[in-house]
Coordinates of C-alpha atoms in Angstrom, one line a residue:
Chain A
M1 CA 0.0 0.0 0.0
S2 CA 1.5 3.3 -1.0
A3 CA 2.0 6.2 1.5
Q4 CA -0.8 8.1 -0.2
A5 CA -3.2 5.2 0.4
E6 CA -2.4 5.1 4.1
P7 CA -5.8 5.4 5.9
T8 CA -6.2 8.4 8.1
S9 CA -9.6 7.8 9.5
W10 CA -10.3 5.5 12.4
T11 CA -12.5 3.4 10.2
G12 CA -9.8 3.0 7.6
R13 CA -7.2 2.0 10.3
V14 CA -9.6 -0.6 11.8
R15 CA -10.3 -2.0 8.3
R16 CA -6.6 -2.3 7.6
A17 CA -5.8 -3.9 10.9
V18 CA -8.7 -6.4 10.6
W19 CA -7.7 -7.2 7.0
A20 CA -4.0 -7.8 8.0
A21 CA -5.0 -10.0 11.0
Y22 CA -7.7 -11.9 9.2
P23 CA -7.2 -12.2 5.4
P24 CA -9.9 -14.4 4.0
E25 CA -7.6 -17.4 3.4
R26 CA -6.8 -17.4 7.2
L27 CA -10.4 -16.9 8.3
L28 CA -11.8 -19.6 6.1
P29 CA -8.8 -21.8 5.2
E30 CA -8.9 -24.8 2.9
R31 CA -5.6 -26.2 4.0
Q32 CA -4.4 -27.2 7.5
P33 CA -1.0 -28.3 8.7
A34 CA -0.6 -32.1 8.2
Y35 CA -0.2 -32.7 11.9
V36 CA -3.9 -31.8 12.4
S37 CA -4.9 -35.4 11.9
S38 CA -6.4 -36.7 15.1
W39 CA -10.0 -37.2 16.2
V40 CA -9.0 -35.1 19.3
Y41 CA -9.3 -32.1 17.1
V42 CA -13.0 -32.6 16.4
F43 CA -14.2 -31.8 19.9
G44 CA -13.8 -28.1 19.4
V45 CA -16.2 -28.0 16.5
L46 CA -18.5 -30.4 18.3
T47 CA -18.6 -28.0 21.2
L48 CA -19.4 -25.1 18.9
A49 CA -22.2 -27.2 17.2
S50 CA -23.6 -28.0 20.7
L51 CA -23.6 -24.3 21.6
I52 CA -25.6 -23.6 18.4
A53 CA -28.1 -26.3 19.3
V54 CA -28.4 -24.9 22.9
V55 CA -28.9 -21.4 21.7
S56 CA -31.4 -22.4 19.0
S57 CA -33.6 -24.5 21.4
G58 CA -33.2 -21.7 24.0
I59 CA -34.5 -19.1 21.5
V60 CA -37.6 -21.2 20.9
L61 CA -38.2 -21.5 24.7
V62 CA -37.7 -17.7 25.1
I63 CA -40.2 -17.0 22.3
F64 CA -43.0 -18.9 24.0
G65 CA -42.1 -17.9 27.6
P66 CA -40.7 -19.6 30.7
A67 CA -44.0 -21.4 31.6
W68 CA -44.7 -22.8 28.2
W69 CA -42.7 -26.1 28.6
H70 CA -44.7 -27.0 31.7
V71 CA -48.0 -26.9 30.0
S72 CA -47.3 -27.9 26.4
S73 CA -46.0 -31.3 25.1
V74 CA -44.2 -29.5 22.3
G75 CA -42.7 -27.1 24.8
H76 CA -41.5 -30.0 26.9
F77 CA -39.9 -31.6 23.9
V78 CA -38.1 -28.3 23.1
N79 CA -37.0 -28.2 26.7
S80 CA -35.6 -31.7 26.4
L81 CA -33.7 -30.6 23.3
H82 CA -32.3 -27.7 25.4
L83 CA -31.3 -29.9 28.2
W84 CA -29.6 -32.6 26.2
S85 CA -27.8 -30.2 23.9
A86 CA -26.5 -28.5 27.1
E87 CA -25.3 -31.8 28.4
M88 CA -23.5 -32.4 25.1
L89 CA -22.0 -28.9 25.2
F90 CA -20.3 -29.7 28.6
F91 CA -19.4 -33.2 27.4
F92 CA -17.6 -32.0 24.3
M93 CA -16.2 -28.9 26.0
A94 CA -14.6 -31.0 28.8
V95 CA -13.0 -33.4 26.3
H96 CA -11.9 -30.5 24.1
L97 CA -10.2 -29.0 27.2
W98 CA -8.5 -32.3 28.1
G99 CA -7.2 -32.5 24.5
K100 CA -5.8 -29.0 24.5
F101 CA -4.2 -29.4 27.9
F102 CA -2.4 -32.6 26.8
M103 CA -1.2 -30.7 23.6
A104 CA 0.0 -27.8 25.7
A105 CA -1.9 -25.8 23.1
W106 CA -1.0 -22.4 24.8
R107 CA 2.5 -22.5 23.3
G108 CA 3.6 -19.9 20.7
R109 CA 1.7 -16.8 21.8
R110 CA -1.5 -18.8 22.2
A111 CA -2.0 -18.1 26.0
L112 CA -4.9 -15.8 25.2
T113 CA -6.6 -18.6 23.2
W114 CA -6.4 -20.9 26.2
M115 CA -7.5 -18.2 28.6
T116 CA -10.6 -17.3 26.5
G117 CA -11.4 -21.0 26.2
A118 CA -11.1 -21.5 30.0
I119 CA -13.3 -18.4 30.6
C120 CA -15.9 -19.8 28.1
F121 CA -16.0 -23.0 30.3
L122 CA -16.6 -20.9 33.5
A123 CA -19.1 -18.7 31.7
S124 CA -20.9 -21.9 30.5
I125 CA -21.2 -23.1 34.1
A126 CA -22.7 -19.8 35.2
T127 CA -25.1 -19.9 32.2
A128 CA -26.2 -23.5 33.0
F129 CA -26.6 -22.6 36.7
T130 CA -29.0 -19.7 35.9
G131 CA -30.8 -22.1 33.5
Y132 CA -31.4 -24.6 36.3
L133 CA -32.7 -21.7 38.4
S134 CA -35.1 -20.6 35.7
Q135 CA -36.8 -24.0 35.2
Q136 CA -39.7 -23.0 37.6
N137 CA -39.9 -26.4 39.2
F138 CA -38.7 -28.2 42.4
D139 CA -35.2 -28.5 41.0
S140 CA -35.0 -24.7 40.7
Q141 CA -36.4 -24.2 44.2
W142 CA -33.9 -26.5 45.8
I143 CA -30.9 -25.3 43.9
S144 CA -31.7 -21.7 44.6
T145 CA -32.2 -22.3 48.4
Q146 CA -28.9 -24.2 48.5
A147 CA -26.8 -22.0 46.2
K148 CA -27.7 -18.8 48.0
D149 CA -25.5 -19.8 50.9
G150 CA -22.4 -20.0 48.8
L151 CA -23.2 -16.8 47.0
N152 CA -24.1 -15.0 50.2
A153 CA -20.9 -16.2 51.9
S154 CA -18.9 -14.7 49.0
G155 CA -20.8 -11.4 49.2
I156 CA -22.2 -11.9 45.7
G157 CA -25.6 -13.0 46.9
A158 CA -26.4 -9.4 48.0
F159 CA -26.5 -8.4 44.4
F160 CA -27.0 -11.6 42.5
N161 CA -30.1 -13.0 44.2
V162 CA -30.7 -16.6 43.1
L163 CA -34.1 -16.6 44.7
N164 CA -35.2 -13.8 42.4
F165 CA -36.6 -15.7 39.4
G166 CA -36.9 -12.6 37.2
Q167 CA -33.3 -11.6 37.8
M168 CA -32.0 -15.2 37.1
L169 CA -34.1 -15.5 33.9
V170 CA -32.7 -12.3 32.5
W171 CA -29.2 -13.4 33.3
H172 CA -29.8 -16.8 31.7
V173 CA -31.5 -15.7 28.5
I174 CA -29.7 -12.3 27.8
L175 CA -26.6 -11.3 29.8
L176 CA -24.7 -14.6 30.1
P177 CA -25.4 -15.9 26.6
L178 CA -24.2 -12.5 25.3
V179 CA -21.0 -12.8 27.3
L180 CA -20.6 -16.5 26.3
I181 CA -21.2 -15.9 22.6
F182 CA -18.8 -12.9 22.6
L183 CA -16.1 -15.1 24.3
V184 CA -16.6 -18.0 21.9
I185 CA -16.2 -15.6 18.9
A186 CA -13.1 -14.2 20.4
H187 CA -11.8 -17.7 21.1
I188 CA -12.4 -18.8 17.5
L189 CA -10.9 -15.7 16.0
L190 CA -7.8 -16.3 18.2
V191 CA -7.6 -19.8 16.9
R192 CA -7.8 -18.6 13.3
R193 CA -5.3 -15.8 14.0
R194 CA -2.6 -18.0 15.6
G195 CA -3.4 -21.2 13.8
V196 CA -3.4 -24.7 15.3
C197 CA -0.5 -25.2 17.8
P198 CA 2.2 -27.5 16.3
P199 CA 3.5 -30.6 18.0
L200 CA 6.0 -30.6 20.8
P201 CA 9.5 -31.3 19.4
A202 CA 10.2 -34.8 18.1
K203 CA 13.1 -37.0 19.3
E204 CA 16.4 -36.0 17.8
P205 CA 18.2 -38.8 15.9
S206 CA 21.2 -40.5 17.7
S207 CA 23.4 -39.4 14.8
P208 CA 23.1 -36.3 12.7
A209 CA 20.6 -36.9 9.9
P210 CA 18.8 -34.5 7.5
E211 CA 15.4 -33.4 8.5
D212 CA 12.2 -34.0 6.4
P213 CA 11.2 -30.4 5.4
D214 CA 7.6 -31.6 5.3
Y215 CA 7.9 -32.7 9.0
P216 CA 10.4 -30.4 10.8
R217 CA 11.5 -32.0 14.1
S218 CA 11.3 -28.9 16.2
P219 CA 8.6 -26.7 14.7
D220 CA 8.5 -23.2 16.1
P221 CA 5.1 -22.8 17.7
A222 CA 5.2 -19.0 17.2
A223 CA 5.9 -19.3 13.5
E224 CA 3.7 -20.1 10.6
W225 CA 3.8 -23.8 9.7
S226 CA 5.9 -24.4 6.6
G227 CA 5.6 -28.2 6.4
A228 CA 3.2 -30.5 4.8
K229 CA -0.5 -29.6 4.7
R230 CA -3.7 -31.5 4.3
R231 CA -7.1 -30.6 2.8
Y232 CA -9.6 -29.0 5.1
D233 CA -13.1 -27.9 4.8
L234 CA -14.1 -25.8 7.8
I235 CA -17.7 -25.2 6.8
K236 CA -18.3 -28.9 6.0
E237 CA -16.8 -29.9 9.3
L238 CA -19.1 -27.5 11.2
V239 CA -22.2 -28.7 9.2
S240 CA -21.3 -32.3 9.8
A241 CA -20.7 -31.6 13.6
L242 CA -24.1 -29.8 13.7
G243 CA -25.7 -32.8 12.0
V244 CA -24.3 -35.2 14.6
V245 CA -25.2 -33.0 17.5
V246 CA -28.8 -32.4 16.3
L247 CA -29.4 -36.0 15.6
A248 CA -28.0 -37.1 19.0
T249 CA -30.0 -34.4 20.8
V250 CA -33.3 -35.4 19.1
V251 CA -32.7 -39.1 19.8
L252 CA -31.8 -38.4 23.5
S253 CA -34.8 -36.1 23.9
A254 CA -37.1 -38.7 22.3
L255 CA -35.7 -41.5 24.4
F256 CA -35.3 -39.8 27.8
S257 CA -37.4 -36.6 27.7
S258 CA -36.4 -34.2 30.6
P259 CA -37.2 -34.0 34.3
D260 CA -39.9 -31.6 35.6
E261 CA -40.6 -32.3 39.3
K262 CA -43.5 -30.1 40.3
A263 CA -42.6 -27.0 42.3
V264 CA -43.5 -27.0 46.0
T265 CA -46.1 -24.4 47.1
A266 CA -47.1 -23.3 50.5
A267 CA -50.5 -25.0 49.9
R268 CA -48.8 -28.3 49.1
W269 CA -46.5 -28.0 52.1
A270 CA -49.3 -27.0 54.5
N271 CA -51.6 -29.8 53.3
A272 CA -48.9 -32.5 53.2
N273 CA -47.2 -31.7 56.5
P274 CA -49.2 -29.1 58.5
T275 CA -47.2 -29.8 61.7
D276 CA -43.9 -28.8 60.0
F277 CA -45.6 -25.8 58.5
L278 CA -46.9 -24.6 61.9
T279 CA -43.6 -25.3 63.6
T280 CA -41.7 -23.3 61.0
A281 CA -44.3 -20.5 61.0
V282 CA -43.9 -20.0 64.8
T283 CA -40.1 -19.8 64.5
E284 CA -40.6 -17.1 61.8
L285 CA -43.0 -15.3 64.1
D286 CA -40.7 -15.2 67.1
K287 CA -37.7 -14.7 64.9
T288 CA -35.7 -17.8 65.9
S289 CA -35.8 -19.4 62.5
G290 CA -32.7 -20.0 60.3
V291 CA -33.7 -17.1 58.0
A292 CA -34.5 -14.8 60.9
T293 CA -31.0 -15.3 62.4
Y294 CA -29.2 -15.7 59.0
G295 CA -27.3 -12.4 58.9
P296 CA -26.4 -10.6 55.7
P297 CA -27.8 -10.1 53.1
Y298 CA -31.2 -10.7 54.9
T299 CA -30.9 -9.7 58.6
H300 CA -28.8 -7.6 60.9
T301 CA -27.8 -10.5 63.2
P302 CA -24.6 -9.9 65.3
G303 CA -21.9 -12.5 64.8
T304 CA -23.2 -13.9 61.5
G305 CA -21.7 -13.8 58.0
Q306 CA -19.2 -16.6 57.1
T307 CA -15.5 -15.8 57.2
I308 CA -12.8 -17.1 54.8
V309 CA -9.8 -16.7 57.1
G310 CA -9.6 -14.8 60.3
S311 CA -12.3 -12.3 60.4
I312 CA -12.5 -11.5 56.7
S313 CA -16.2 -11.7 55.8
L314 CA -17.3 -10.7 52.4
A315 CA -20.9 -11.3 53.4
R316 CA -20.6 -8.6 56.1
L317 CA -18.8 -6.3 53.8
A318 CA -21.7 -6.5 51.3
G319 CA -24.2 -5.8 54.1
V320 CA -27.9 -6.4 54.4
R321 CA -29.1 -5.7 50.8
I322 CA -32.3 -7.9 50.8
P323 CA -33.9 -7.1 54.2
I324 CA -36.2 -9.8 55.5
N325 CA -38.4 -9.5 58.6
T326 CA -39.6 -13.0 59.0
A327 CA -42.4 -12.1 61.5
R328 CA -43.8 -9.3 59.3
D329 CA -43.1 -10.8 55.9
F330 CA -44.0 -14.5 56.4
V331 CA -46.8 -14.2 59.1
L332 CA -48.2 -10.8 60.1
A333 CA -48.5 -9.3 56.6
P334 CA -50.2 -12.3 55.0
L335 CA -52.6 -12.6 58.0
S336 CA -53.4 -8.9 57.8
I337 CA -54.9 -9.5 54.4
G338 CA -57.6 -11.8 55.8
S339 CA -58.1 -9.8 59.0
K340 CA -59.9 -7.1 57.1
S341 CA -62.9 -9.3 56.9
D342 CA -62.2 -11.4 60.0
P343 CA -62.7 -9.4 63.2
P344 CA -61.4 -12.2 65.6
L345 CA -58.2 -12.4 63.5
A346 CA -57.9 -8.6 63.5
A347 CA -58.3 -8.6 67.3
A348 CA -55.7 -11.4 67.7
L349 CA -53.2 -9.5 65.5
A350 CA -53.8 -6.3 67.5
S351 CA -53.4 -8.2 70.7
Y352 CA -50.1 -9.8 69.5
L353 CA -48.7 -6.5 68.2
S354 CA -49.5 -4.6 71.4
A355 CA -47.9 -7.3 73.7
S356 CA -44.4 -6.9 75.1
P357 CA -41.6 -8.9 73.4
A358 CA -41.3 -11.1 76.5
Q359 CA -45.1 -11.9 76.5
R360 CA -44.9 -12.7 72.8
R361 CA -42.0 -15.1 73.4
T362 CA -43.9 -16.8 76.2
W363 CA -46.9 -17.4 73.9
T364 CA -44.8 -18.7 71.0
S365 CA -42.7 -20.9 73.2
T366 CA -45.7 -22.5 74.9
Y367 CA -47.4 -23.0 71.5
T368 CA -44.3 -24.6 70.0
K369 CA -44.2 -27.1 72.9
A370 CA -47.9 -27.8 72.3
L371 CA -47.2 -28.6 68.6
N372 CA -45.4 -31.8 69.7
S373 CA -48.9 -33.3 70.4
V374 CA -50.9 -31.4 67.8
S375 CA -53.8 -33.1 66.0
F376 CA -55.9 -31.9 63.2
R377 CA -59.7 -31.8 62.9
G378 CA -61.1 -30.8 59.6
G379 CA -57.6 -29.5 58.6
A380 CA -57.5 -27.1 61.7
P381 CA -54.9 -27.7 64.4
V382 CA -56.0 -28.8 67.8
V383 CA -53.6 -28.3 70.7
A384 CA -53.9 -29.0 74.4
P385 CA -55.4 -26.0 76.4
G386 CA -52.7 -23.5 77.4
D387 CA -51.7 -19.9 77.5
Y388 CA -51.0 -19.2 73.8
G389 CA -52.5 -15.7 73.8
P390 CA -53.6 -14.9 70.2
V391 CA -50.9 -17.1 68.7
A392 CA -53.1 -20.2 68.4
L393 CA -55.7 -18.4 66.4
M394 CA -53.1 -16.7 64.3
M395 CA -51.4 -20.0 63.4
R396 CA -54.7 -21.7 62.8
D397 CA -55.7 -18.9 60.3
L398 CA -52.2 -18.9 58.7
L399 CA -52.5 -22.6 58.1
A400 CA -55.9 -22.3 56.6
Q401 CA -54.6 -19.5 54.4
A402 CA -51.7 -21.6 53.3
Q403 CA -53.9 -24.7 52.7
S404 CA -56.3 -22.7 50.5
G405 CA -53.4 -21.3 48.4
G406 CA -53.8 -17.7 49.6
L407 CA -50.4 -17.6 51.3
D408 CA -48.6 -18.4 48.0
G409 CA -50.0 -15.2 46.6
A410 CA -49.5 -13.2 49.8
L411 CA -45.8 -14.1 50.0
I412 CA -45.0 -12.6 46.7
A413 CA -47.4 -9.7 46.8
T414 CA -45.8 -6.3 46.6
N415 CA -47.1 -2.8 45.7
H416 CA -46.4 -3.6 42.1
F417 CA -48.7 -5.6 39.7
Y418 CA -46.0 -7.9 38.2
Q419 CA -44.2 -10.3 40.4
T420 CA -41.0 -12.2 39.6
D421 CA -39.2 -12.3 43.0
Y422 CA -39.7 -15.5 45.0
T423 CA -37.2 -14.6 47.7
K424 CA -39.7 -14.6 50.5
P425 CA -41.6 -17.9 49.8
L426 CA -38.3 -19.8 49.1
L427 CA -36.7 -18.5 52.3
F428 CA -39.8 -19.5 54.2
F429 CA -39.8 -23.0 52.6
S430 CA -36.1 -23.4 53.3
D431 CA -36.7 -23.1 57.1
G432 CA -39.1 -26.1 57.1
T433 CA -38.2 -29.7 56.7
Y434 CA -40.7 -30.5 53.9
L435 CA -38.6 -29.2 51.0
E436 CA -35.4 -30.7 52.5
N437 CA -37.1 -34.1 52.9
L438 CA -38.1 -34.1 49.2
A439 CA -34.5 -33.2 48.3
T440 CA -33.1 -35.9 50.5
Q441 CA -35.2 -38.5 48.6
Q442 CA -33.6 -37.3 45.4
N443 CA -30.0 -37.2 46.8
L444 CA -29.8 -33.5 46.4
L445 CA -28.3 -32.5 49.8
G446 CA -24.9 -31.0 49.9
S447 CA -23.7 -34.0 52.0
Q448 CA -25.0 -36.3 49.1
W449 CA -22.9 -34.6 46.5
G450 CA -26.2 -33.0 45.6
M451 CA -24.7 -30.1 43.6
M452 CA -24.0 -32.4 40.7
N453 CA -27.2 -34.5 40.9
E454 CA -30.5 -34.1 39.0
T455 CA -33.9 -35.3 40.1
G456 CA -34.8 -38.9 39.0
N457 CA -32.2 -40.7 37.1
Y458 CA -31.1 -37.9 34.8
P459 CA -27.5 -36.9 34.5
G460 CA -26.9 -33.7 36.4
Q461 CA -24.1 -31.2 36.5
A462 CA -21.2 -33.6 36.6
W463 CA -18.9 -30.6 35.9
L464 CA -19.5 -29.4 39.4
W465 CA -17.8 -32.6 40.9
L466 CA -14.9 -30.6 42.3
Y467 CA -17.0 -28.0 43.9
T468 CA -19.3 -30.5 45.7
F469 CA -16.2 -32.7 46.6
W470 CA -14.9 -30.2 49.1
Y471 CA -18.1 -30.4 51.1
Q472 CA -17.5 -34.1 51.7
I473 CA -14.1 -33.9 53.4
P474 CA -12.7 -32.3 56.6
P475 CA -12.3 -29.6 57.6
F476 CA -15.0 -28.2 55.3
K477 CA -17.5 -31.0 56.1
T478 CA -18.0 -29.6 59.6
S479 CA -16.9 -26.0 59.2
E480 CA -19.3 -23.2 59.9
N481 CA -17.6 -21.2 57.2
A482 CA -17.5 -24.0 54.6
D483 CA -19.4 -22.0 52.0
A484 CA -17.1 -19.0 52.2
Q485 CA -13.9 -21.2 52.3
I486 CA -15.0 -23.4 49.4
W487 CA -16.0 -20.4 47.3
A488 CA -12.5 -19.0 47.9
I489 CA -10.8 -22.3 47.0
M490 CA -12.9 -22.6 43.8
A491 CA -12.2 -19.0 42.8
L492 CA -8.5 -19.7 43.2
L493 CA -8.7 -22.9 41.2
S494 CA -10.8 -21.3 38.5
L495 CA -8.1 -18.5 38.2
G496 CA -5.5 -21.3 38.1
L497 CA -7.3 -22.9 35.2
V498 CA -7.4 -19.7 33.3
L499 CA -3.7 -19.0 34.0
V500 CA -2.3 -22.5 33.3
P501 CA 0.0 -21.2 30.5
F502 CA 1.8 -19.1 33.1
L503 CA 2.0 -21.6 36.0
P504 CA 5.4 -23.2 36.2
G505 CA 5.1 -26.9 36.8
I506 CA 1.5 -27.1 35.7
R507 CA 2.3 -25.9 32.2
S508 CA 5.0 -28.6 31.9
L509 CA 2.7 -31.5 32.9
P510 CA 1.7 -32.3 29.3
R511 CA 5.4 -33.0 28.4
H512 CA 5.5 -35.6 31.3
F513 CA 2.2 -37.2 30.5
R514 CA 3.2 -37.7 26.8
V515 CA -0.4 -38.1 25.7
Y516 CA 0.7 -35.7 22.9
R517 CA 2.7 -38.6 21.4
L518 CA -0.5 -40.4 20.7
I519 CA -2.3 -37.3 19.4
W520 CA 0.5 -36.5 16.9
R521 CA 1.7 -40.0 16.4
D522 CA 1.5 -39.7 12.6
Y523 CA 3.7 -36.6 12.7
Y524 CA 6.3 -38.2 15.0
R525 CA 6.4 -41.3 12.9
R526 CA 7.3 -39.2 9.9
A527 CA 9.5 -36.6 11.6
E528 CA 11.5 -39.3 13.4
A529 CA 11.8 -41.7 10.5
P530 CA 15.4 -42.4 9.4
R531 CA 16.2 -40.3 6.3
E532 CA 19.1 -40.6 4.0
Chain B
M1 CA -49.8 -29.2 11.6
M2 CA -49.3 -28.0 15.1
T3 CA -51.8 -30.5 16.4
L4 CA -50.0 -33.3 14.7
L5 CA -46.7 -32.1 16.0
A6 CA -48.1 -31.8 19.5
A7 CA -49.5 -35.3 19.3
A8 CA -46.1 -36.7 18.2
C9 CA -44.3 -34.7 20.9
S10 CA -46.7 -35.9 23.6
Q11 CA -45.7 -39.4 22.7
L12 CA -42.1 -38.5 22.8
V13 CA -42.3 -36.6 26.0
G14 CA -43.6 -39.8 27.6
A15 CA -40.0 -41.0 27.2
F16 CA -39.3 -44.4 25.8
V17 CA -36.8 -45.1 28.6
S18 CA -38.1 -43.5 31.8
L19 CA -35.5 -41.8 33.9
E20 CA -38.1 -40.7 36.4
G21 CA -38.7 -42.7 39.6
K22 CA -36.4 -43.8 42.4
P23 CA -32.9 -42.5 41.8
R24 CA -30.2 -45.1 41.3
Y25 CA -26.9 -44.2 43.1
I26 CA -23.6 -45.9 43.8
H27 CA -22.6 -45.3 47.4
H28 CA -19.2 -46.2 49.0
G29 CA -18.2 -44.6 52.2
W30 CA -18.2 -40.8 51.7
F31 CA -18.4 -41.2 47.9
L32 CA -21.8 -41.0 46.2
I33 CA -22.5 -40.7 42.5
S34 CA -25.6 -41.2 40.5
V35 CA -25.5 -44.0 37.9
A36 CA -26.4 -41.4 35.2
N37 CA -23.5 -39.1 36.1
L38 CA -21.1 -42.1 36.2
V39 CA -22.2 -43.2 32.8
V40 CA -21.6 -39.7 31.4
I41 CA -18.1 -39.4 33.0
V42 CA -17.1 -42.9 31.8
L43 CA -18.4 -42.1 28.4
M44 CA -16.3 -38.9 28.3
I45 CA -13.2 -40.9 29.1
V46 CA -14.0 -43.6 26.6
V47 CA -14.7 -41.1 23.8
F48 CA -11.4 -39.3 24.6
V49 CA -9.4 -42.6 24.6
L50 CA -11.1 -43.6 21.3
A51 CA -10.2 -40.3 19.8
L52 CA -6.6 -40.8 20.8
F53 CA -6.3 -44.3 19.3
L54 CA -8.7 -44.3 16.3
R55 CA -7.0 -43.5 13.0
F56 CA -8.1 -40.2 11.5
P57 CA -9.0 -40.4 7.8
G58 CA -7.7 -38.1 5.1
E59 CA -4.6 -37.8 2.9
R60 CA -1.6 -35.5 3.3
E61 CA -0.2 -33.2 0.7
K62 CA 3.4 -32.3 0.3
R63 CA 4.4 -28.7 0.8

């Protein structure tokens, strides 16, 4: 380009830089270095094909709305496509990552390629996580009530509220896919820019011998490959991979469908286990429940907020951002709705609110003890005579409200018309044993490696094995600060995965494992062949 | 058309091989894993090993 043709505008400079970095033959090549001859190379394009399948099925689910797949057989089938393509995405991505690790594929100025790939993996985990939270079923409820502890312990929960369905849905269908797609594009462009990493050096012959120029023994990973090439059809490879993934997804969806355990409601809980409901409700009223004494981001409770080491508490640093008053939010406010047309209830509420804290505690304490021998007549609780003040009537009416379904609406009611935040009902449910018992039956507890399990016999989030592993071993198994400590460990390990190209020792492991000798065995056979 | 599709899907959604029901797990000491997750992990390893050993088709060209 002549000096006169030098672009002076920003647009011209960008065009020239893009053209120089990505000439068409590099962007869409028809030749690859001859060493790219292993099935290990196909997992990258299979991952990309799976991502296309995930996004396509996700778009259909978004078009029809989040509740569609619960009420439509077509919707359920599309959800199955979404689930199985996501399973395949992680399947191929993990195998792709193994392959690239054993090739030490970050050599020759390709560290950024590895790093964007590793961040894609982490972003995929976050996207899948918000997807599980957006299912609107029992799985979502349980995952959100469990995941909140880890996120709250790290301080993130104050801003990223997993109990807020609306927030999680937006993250899942807009923000995280945008980030992921951007990262994937950057990753692919880096692969095209730098080319496929050449093999690690071949063995030098025992006596000096000429080198085959088609198969140089020590190819410079930073230089353009000058040896033998092979034919390559990038578009055909992508279309073939997409065909394989779509076929496999349809077959898996048709064979196995996808899980959809019905969500727990206050009505279901109160009808199935009224004693547990009442016991929990009283602890919410007298503020002795788990949520009432949780600490940040829900309550100002002295001495709460998990610490990582010493007294460092990110939860306390983030503060109380989602204030919850269990007595008001879970009991008194819902009851006040019915009290407008129920004078005895209105009087009971007035009596409770005007009593001293000590008097209230006496009533709730006595009533809690009485619940040990509670019986039910026509659905209403019957307890032995005692000094319960207005509490017995309040609890009876709250149970009736819950059993009729009224409490479900009251717990999410706000001053606004549209409701998408389920923080209050989910926190209330998490204090009882009903939700937990259902989860125990499905092996979903933390002590059951539950983080990687799915309801029924479906494969779950196997990629979370390391995260859930820490909860099974001491000192984390019994630590009060396990969530914060494990979060810190996983954050460090995730950073380590991204920075593998720069970590002495770790980055040399592929040379010791020698798996690369199998991947590039064709190259080594030729490069190390005796030559006259 | 949509009705036909819905009817076909409702059959498919029934799942030919039901994965609902009592979960099947392998439990040994502190280690617990669902059969489904184990199958997926073993399959990943098998696929990777096969990819290492199976011959990749295609011919090479000289420089």
